[in-house]
C-alpha cells in the first residue's frame, strides 16, 4: 500500500509507483496514512489474525503510523 505522510515535500504514491516501476504495479494507492494503514490491516487479516503489517519509508511516515496506533480506540 503506497501513501504519503502529512508533509509537503513527501512524494505522492503515484510518483513512488512510477519510480519503482513494474514491482509497484499491484500496489494500492491511498491518499492518507490512516486509510493506508486500514487497508494494510484488512489485507493482513486475510492471511490470518496474527499477520503483521510492516511499515517502511521515512521516519515521518513511521511516526504518523505510530501516532495512529497509540490513539485510544
CSV table of C-alpha atoms in Angstrom, one decimal:
chain,number,residue,atom,x,y,z
A,1,UNK,CA,0.0,0.0,0.0
A,2,UNK,CA,1.6,3.3,-1.1
A,3,UNK,CA,0.8,6.5,0.8
A,4,UNK,CA,2.5,9.7,2.0
A,5,UNK,CA,2.8,11.3,5.4
A,6,UNK,CA,1.4,14.8,6.0
A,7,UNK,CA,4.5,16.6,4.9
A,8,UNK,CA,4.6,19.0,2.0
A,9,UNK,CA,7.7,17.5,0.5
A,10,UNK,CA,6.7,13.9,0.8
A,11,UNK,CA,6.5,12.0,-2.5
A,12,UNK,CA,3.0,11.2,-3.8
A,13,UNK,CA,2.0,7.5,-4.1
A,14,UNK,CA,1.7,7.8,-7.9
A,15,UNK,CA,5.2,9.1,-8.1
A,16,UNK,CA,6.6,6.3,-5.8
A,17,UNK,CA,4.9,3.8,-8.1
A,18,UNK,CA,6.3,5.4,-11.2
A,19,UNK,CA,9.8,5.3,-9.8
A,20,UNK,CA,9.6,1.8,-8.5
A,21,UNK,CA,8.3,0.5,-11.9
A,22,UNK,CA,6.7,-2.8,-12.5
A,23,UNK,CA,7.2,-4.0,-8.9
A,24,UNK,CA,4.6,-1.5,-7.8
A,25,UNK,CA,2.0,-2.4,-10.4
A,26,UNK,CA,-0.3,-4.3,-8.0
A,27,UNK,CA,0.2,-1.8,-5.1
A,28,UNK,CA,-2.8,0.1,-3.8
A,29,UNK,CA,-2.5,3.9,-3.5
A,30,UNK,CA,-4.1,5.6,-0.6
A,31,UNK,CA,-4.2,9.4,0.0
A,32,UNK,CA,-3.7,9.3,3.7
A,33,UNK,CA,-1.7,7.3,6.2
A,34,UNK,CA,-4.9,6.5,8.1
A,35,UNK,CA,-6.5,4.9,5.1
A,36,UNK,CA,-3.3,3.1,4.0
A,37,UNK,CA,-2.9,1.6,7.5
A,38,UNK,CA,-6.6,0.5,7.5
A,39,UNK,CA,-6.2,-1.2,4.1
A,40,UNK,CA,-2.9,-2.9,5.0
A,41,UNK,CA,-4.5,-4.2,8.2
A,42,UNK,CA,-7.5,-5.6,6.3
A,43,UNK,CA,-5.2,-7.3,3.8
A,44,UNK,CA,-3.1,-8.7,6.5
A,45,UNK,CA,-6.1,-10.2,8.3
A,46,UNK,CA,-7.0,-12.2,5.1
A,47,UNK,CA,-3.8,-14.2,5.8
A,48,UNK,CA,-4.6,-14.8,9.4
A,49,UNK,CA,-5.4,-12.8,12.6
A,50,UNK,CA,-1.8,-12.5,13.7
A,51,UNK,CA,-0.3,-11.5,10.4
A,52,UNK,CA,1.9,-8.4,10.9
A,53,UNK,CA,1.9,-5.2,8.9
A,54,UNK,CA,5.3,-3.8,8.1
A,55,UNK,CA,5.7,0.0,7.7
A,56,UNK,CA,8.6,1.1,5.6
A,57,UNK,CA,9.6,4.6,4.5
A,58,UNK,CA,10.6,7.8,6.2
A,59,UNK,CA,10.7,8.4,9.9
A,60,UNK,CA,7.8,10.8,9.3
A,61,UNK,CA,5.7,8.0,7.9
A,62,UNK,CA,6.6,5.7,10.7
A,63,UNK,CA,5.9,8.4,13.3
A,64,UNK,CA,2.5,9.1,11.8
A,65,UNK,CA,1.6,5.4,11.9
A,66,UNK,CA,2.9,5.1,15.4
A,67,UNK,CA,0.7,8.0,16.4
A,68,UNK,CA,-2.4,6.4,14.9
A,69,UNK,CA,-1.7,3.1,16.7
A,70,UNK,CA,-1.2,4.8,20.0
A,71,UNK,CA,-4.5,6.7,19.9
A,72,UNK,CA,-7.2,5.4,22.2
A,73,UNK,CA,-9.9,3.4,20.4
